Structures are given as structure tokens and as C-alpha cells.
């Protein structure tokens, strides 16, 4: 069957709706599985409650940090997809690779929980988050270099703003992976900077609205 002239004018790519649905589902499952890492030990005789809660503190800390890190990454992916017009093969496989790493977060978090206090126990978790942020950055960079994949209302300044936000999170995860070789405590708590800095970083959607408003005046 011959393609219509209108169809030929549309850049080739995949519908982003199904990819967004897959992304949301995997993030929802991964973030839910994180809580399973907080296990109440089934031992007899039952230990005092305060002793039990103290023993669970490392598990809870890892859970909170992992959950917040995934939450911020999910928001960034959601915002990126909001400004994607089309998904080409490269974007598709970058996203699939990213989701594969997201599925590993419950495992790397549980590993760090189980071997709390053991040197280098946080390294798999740190490398896991680092690879996710690298793929997130690569995803946006690929789209930025192929302008037909991005919404036309995005200016060069706005594209750079989003890139810089990805770089900030990439730098945090890089130093987190480095610190995990040196200090367990700093290597874990540095990830709390991700949601903190993300909250104060200029929002790309607000920046786009301001540009559109100024353009209409």
C-alpha cells in the first residue's frame, strides 16, 4: 500500500505513549520493590522493639535515598518525554537500557543493606545510579542533536538548561560512586543532594512558558 504524501512528511519514529507506559510501569515496580529490602527478622526469642528499630535504620536510609533518587529520575524522564515529538531507534534503546538499570536498583540497594558496614558494599549501588544518569544525559543529548525529535517551541537556551540539570545530577552520582570507595557514610548521603538541588533548579516548563509569553507580547 502506498504511503500518503502527508505521512511521508512526518519524521520516522515510534509513538512515545507505549514507551512512556512501559517506563511508568517499571519505575512503579522498582520503587515498590525497594520497601521489601526493609525486612523484620523472624528470630526467636523476639528481640526488643528498640533494638529491632535500631538495626533497621540502615535499611530505611537506603530505602529513602533510593526511592527519592528514582523519583527525581522519573520526573526528569517524564519532562524529557513531554518535549519529545518522536522516538527514534537510538532514543528507544537508550531508554530500554536505562530501564534495565532501573530494574537493578532494588537489587543494588538490598546488597548495600545486607552488607552495611562492609567496605565497598555501596559500590554496586553507586555505579547503578551513575549508569542511569549517564543514560539519561545521553538520551537528552541525542534528542538535542536531532532537532526533529524535540518540540519546536524549545529554544536553544531551554535545551541547554535541561542539559545542565542532567549534568548536575550526573556529577552528584559520579562523586557518590567515587566516595563509595572511600567512605560509606558520605557515599550514601551525597545522593540526598539530588532531590534537594532538583527542587531549587530552574524548572524547564516554567522557562518555556516565560519564553512563549514574551514571544506573544
Tab-separated table of C-alpha atoms in Angstrom:
chain	number	residue	atom	x	y	z
A	1	UNK	CA	0.000	0.000	0.000
A	2	UNK	CA	1.385	3.408	-0.999
A	3	UNK	CA	2.071	5.905	1.730
A	4	UNK	CA	0.254	9.208	1.523
A	5	UNK	CA	2.282	12.402	0.879
A	6	UNK	CA	1.308	13.684	4.348
A	7	UNK	CA	2.695	10.551	6.020
A	8	UNK	CA	5.978	10.892	4.123
A	9	UNK	CA	6.436	14.399	5.544
A	10	UNK	CA	6.344	13.100	9.126
A	11	UNK	CA	9.789	12.145	10.525
A	12	UNK	CA	10.106	8.437	11.178
A	13	UNK	CA	9.885	7.358	14.793
A	14	UNK	CA	7.935	5.449	17.421
A	15	UNK	CA	4.861	6.587	19.294
A	16	UNK	CA	6.014	7.697	22.719
A	17	UNK	CA	2.782	6.683	24.500
A	18	UNK	CA	3.643	2.981	24.776
A	19	UNK	CA	7.226	3.742	25.783
A	20	UNK	CA	6.008	6.120	28.499
A	21	UNK	CA	3.607	3.436	29.749
A	22	UNK	CA	6.433	0.892	29.912
A	23	UNK	CA	8.662	3.421	31.702
A	24	UNK	CA	5.984	4.277	34.279
A	25	UNK	CA	5.282	0.612	34.946
A	26	UNK	CA	8.927	-0.301	35.506
A	27	UNK	CA	9.551	2.670	37.785
A	28	UNK	CA	6.413	1.856	39.784
A	29	UNK	CA	7.505	-1.762	40.275
A	30	UNK	CA	11.131	-0.870	41.086
A	31	UNK	CA	10.111	1.803	43.621
A	32	UNK	CA	7.648	-0.608	45.247
A	33	UNK	CA	10.207	-3.416	45.476
A	34	UNK	CA	12.553	-1.129	47.396
A	35	UNK	CA	10.429	-1.433	50.541
A	36	UNK	CA	10.926	-5.208	50.540
A	37	UNK	CA	14.527	-4.537	51.485
A	38	UNK	CA	13.308	-3.478	54.943
A	39	UNK	CA	12.858	-6.901	56.497
A	40	UNK	CA	11.730	-7.634	60.035
A	41	UNK	CA	13.885	-10.617	61.088
A	42	UNK	CA	11.916	-13.702	62.133
A	43	UNK	CA	14.001	-14.785	65.106
A	44	UNK	CA	13.124	-16.303	68.476
A	45	UNK	CA	13.127	-15.175	71.141
A	46	UNK	CA	11.775	-11.879	69.821
A	47	UNK	CA	14.273	-9.053	70.295
A	48	UNK	CA	13.217	-5.759	71.950
A	49	UNK	CA	11.471	-3.300	69.661
A	50	UNK	CA	14.011	-0.517	70.157
A	51	UNK	CA	16.841	-2.897	69.251
A	52	UNK	CA	14.948	-4.010	66.159
A	53	UNK	CA	14.306	-0.419	65.022
A	54	UNK	CA	17.964	0.472	65.504
A	55	UNK	CA	19.004	-2.484	63.361
A	56	UNK	CA	16.603	-1.366	60.607
A	57	UNK	CA	17.936	2.210	60.419
A	58	UNK	CA	20.481	1.449	57.630
A	59	UNK	CA	17.769	-0.316	55.622
A	60	UNK	CA	15.416	2.632	55.987
A	61	UNK	CA	18.138	5.112	54.999
A	62	UNK	CA	18.953	3.139	51.844
A	63	UNK	CA	15.240	2.865	51.047
A	64	UNK	CA	14.622	6.616	51.376
A	65	UNK	CA	17.681	7.581	49.324
A	66	UNK	CA	16.943	5.050	46.570
A	67	UNK	CA	13.266	5.991	46.413
A	68	UNK	CA	13.986	9.739	46.202
A	69	UNK	CA	16.714	9.205	43.595
A	70	UNK	CA	14.373	7.132	41.409
A	71	UNK	CA	11.587	9.663	41.920
A	72	UNK	CA	13.765	12.517	40.653
A	73	UNK	CA	14.983	10.456	37.689
A	74	UNK	CA	11.378	9.528	36.838
A	75	UNK	CA	10.380	13.213	36.886
A	76	UNK	CA	13.304	14.096	34.613
A	77	UNK	CA	12.365	11.329	32.170
A	78	UNK	CA	8.733	12.445	32.237
A	79	UNK	CA	9.751	16.029	31.444
A	80	UNK	CA	12.068	14.895	28.672
A	81	UNK	CA	9.334	12.815	27.058
A	82	UNK	CA	6.951	15.753	27.324
A	83	UNK	CA	9.207	17.670	24.927
A	84	UNK	CA	9.976	14.749	22.630
A	85	UNK	CA	7.953	14.755	19.411
A	86	UNK	CA	9.181	11.423	18.108
A	87	UNK	CA	11.211	8.490	19.404
A	88	UNK	CA	13.814	7.117	17.006
A	89	UNK	CA	15.701	3.820	17.334
A	90	UNK	CA	18.548	5.370	19.318
A	91	UNK	CA	16.231	7.024	21.852
A	92	UNK	CA	14.240	3.812	22.142
A	93	UNK	CA	17.264	1.679	23.024
A	94	UNK	CA	18.782	4.318	25.292
A	95	UNK	CA	15.512	4.286	27.216
A	96	UNK	CA	15.393	0.480	27.330
A	97	UNK	CA	18.977	0.380	28.636
A	98	UNK	CA	18.042	2.974	31.258
A	99	UNK	CA	15.037	0.910	32.343
A	100	UNK	CA	17.233	-2.186	32.616
A	101	UNK	CA	19.422	-0.279	35.085
A	102	UNK	CA	16.343	0.952	36.991
A	103	UNK	CA	15.267	-2.673	37.468
A	104	UNK	CA	18.633	-3.329	39.154
A	105	UNK	CA	18.168	-0.608	41.791
A	106	UNK	CA	16.204	-2.821	44.250
A	107	UNK	CA	18.986	-5.433	43.992
A	108	UNK	CA	21.881	-2.983	44.442
A	109	UNK	CA	20.017	-1.304	47.312
A	110	UNK	CA	19.371	-4.663	49.014
A	111	UNK	CA	23.031	-5.587	48.565
A	112	UNK	CA	24.117	-2.377	50.305
A	113	UNK	CA	21.551	-3.043	53.074
A	114	UNK	CA	22.646	-6.615	53.691
A	115	UNK	CA	26.340	-5.770	53.885
A	116	UNK	CA	26.029	-2.486	55.782
A	117	UNK	CA	29.398	-1.575	57.240
A	118	UNK	CA	31.324	-3.712	54.765
A	119	UNK	CA	33.804	-1.727	52.702
A	120	UNK	CA	32.806	-1.315	49.050
A	121	UNK	CA	29.287	-2.671	49.704
A	122	UNK	CA	27.811	0.558	48.291
A	123	UNK	CA	29.817	0.441	45.067
A	124	UNK	CA	27.244	-1.583	43.012
A	125	UNK	CA	24.506	0.840	44.148
A	126	UNK	CA	26.655	3.876	43.294
A	127	UNK	CA	27.607	2.532	39.862
A	128	UNK	CA	23.970	1.598	39.238
A	129	UNK	CA	22.792	5.193	39.760
A	130	UNK	CA	25.755	6.572	37.817
A	131	UNK	CA	24.906	4.485	34.737
A	132	UNK	CA	21.247	5.567	34.952
A	133	UNK	CA	22.183	9.261	34.979
A	134	UNK	CA	24.679	8.767	32.132
A	135	UNK	CA	21.947	7.177	30.010
A	136	UNK	CA	19.522	9.955	30.978
A	137	UNK	CA	22.066	12.559	29.886
A	138	UNK	CA	22.805	10.655	26.649
A	139	UNK	CA	19.081	10.463	25.912
A	140	UNK	CA	18.653	14.241	26.074
A	141	UNK	CA	21.894	14.920	24.190
A	142	UNK	CA	20.813	12.665	21.330
A	143	UNK	CA	17.450	14.398	21.074
A	144	UNK	CA	19.091	17.841	21.244
A	145	UNK	CA	21.366	16.956	18.306
A	146	UNK	CA	18.362	15.812	16.249
A	147	UNK	CA	16.029	18.790	16.348
A	148	UNK	CA	13.144	16.990	14.649
A	149	UNK	CA	12.803	14.825	17.781
A	150	UNK	CA	12.138	17.815	20.051
A	151	UNK	CA	9.145	20.158	20.242
A	152	UNK	CA	9.745	23.256	18.072
A	153	UNK	CA	8.915	25.698	20.892
A	154	UNK	CA	12.064	24.736	22.781
A	155	UNK	CA	14.767	27.351	22.296
A	156	UNK	CA	18.489	26.617	22.366
A	157	UNK	CA	18.645	28.265	25.778
A	158	UNK	CA	15.970	25.951	27.142
A	159	UNK	CA	17.662	22.862	25.715
A	160	UNK	CA	20.911	23.887	27.419
A	161	UNK	CA	19.029	24.448	30.692
A	162	UNK	CA	17.748	20.868	30.659
A	163	UNK	CA	21.187	19.580	29.717
A	164	UNK	CA	22.739	21.449	32.659
A	165	UNK	CA	20.220	19.937	35.048
A	166	UNK	CA	21.151	16.462	33.846
A	167	UNK	CA	24.825	17.331	34.256
A	168	UNK	CA	24.270	18.417	37.882
A	169	UNK	CA	22.681	15.065	38.763
A	170	UNK	CA	25.364	13.228	36.764
A	171	UNK	CA	28.094	14.999	38.766
A	172	UNK	CA	26.415	14.070	42.070
A	173	UNK	CA	26.186	10.392	41.139
A	174	UNK	CA	29.777	10.444	39.903
A	175	UNK	CA	31.072	11.783	43.219
A	176	UNK	CA	28.782	9.331	45.008
A	177	UNK	CA	30.451	6.455	43.176
A	178	UNK	CA	33.910	7.847	43.991
A	179	UNK	CA	33.068	8.365	47.676
A	180	UNK	CA	31.708	4.829	47.928
A	181	UNK	CA	35.305	3.652	47.553
A	182	UNK	CA	36.410	5.937	50.398
A	183	UNK	CA	33.635	6.415	52.953
A	184	UNK	CA	30.380	4.520	53.406
A	185	UNK	CA	28.518	7.389	55.122
A	186	UNK	CA	29.412	10.192	52.688
A	187	UNK	CA	28.983	7.841	49.748
A	188	UNK	CA	25.362	7.272	50.726
A	189	UNK	CA	24.255	10.689	51.958
A	190	UNK	CA	25.598	12.584	48.949
A	191	UNK	CA	22.627	11.209	46.996
A	192	UNK	CA	20.317	13.291	49.174
A	193	UNK	CA	21.653	16.279	47.215
A	194	UNK	CA	19.755	15.032	44.147
A	195	UNK	CA	16.205	15.835	45.366
A	196	UNK	CA	17.440	18.946	47.228
A	197	UNK	CA	19.162	20.517	44.213
A	198	UNK	CA	16.407	19.334	41.896
A	199	UNK	CA	13.843	21.252	43.960
A	200	UNK	CA	15.774	24.507	43.587
A	201	UNK	CA	16.940	24.103	39.993
A	202	UNK	CA	15.003	26.236	37.445
A	203	UNK	CA	12.129	24.284	36.002
A	204	UNK	CA	12.259	23.795	32.259
A	205	UNK	CA	8.470	24.032	31.849
A	206	UNK	CA	8.382	27.394	33.653
A	207	UNK	CA	11.214	28.593	31.415
A	208	UNK	CA	9.313	27.546	28.283
A	209	UNK	CA	6.120	29.302	29.446
A	210	UNK	CA	8.031	32.533	30.043
A	211	UNK	CA	9.531	32.343	26.574
A	212	UNK	CA	6.135	31.769	24.967
A	213	UNK	CA	4.551	34.617	26.918
A	214	UNK	CA	7.317	37.037	25.923
A	215	UNK	CA	7.024	35.873	22.321
A	216	UNK	CA	3.272	36.611	22.221
A	217	UNK	CA	3.719	40.148	23.536
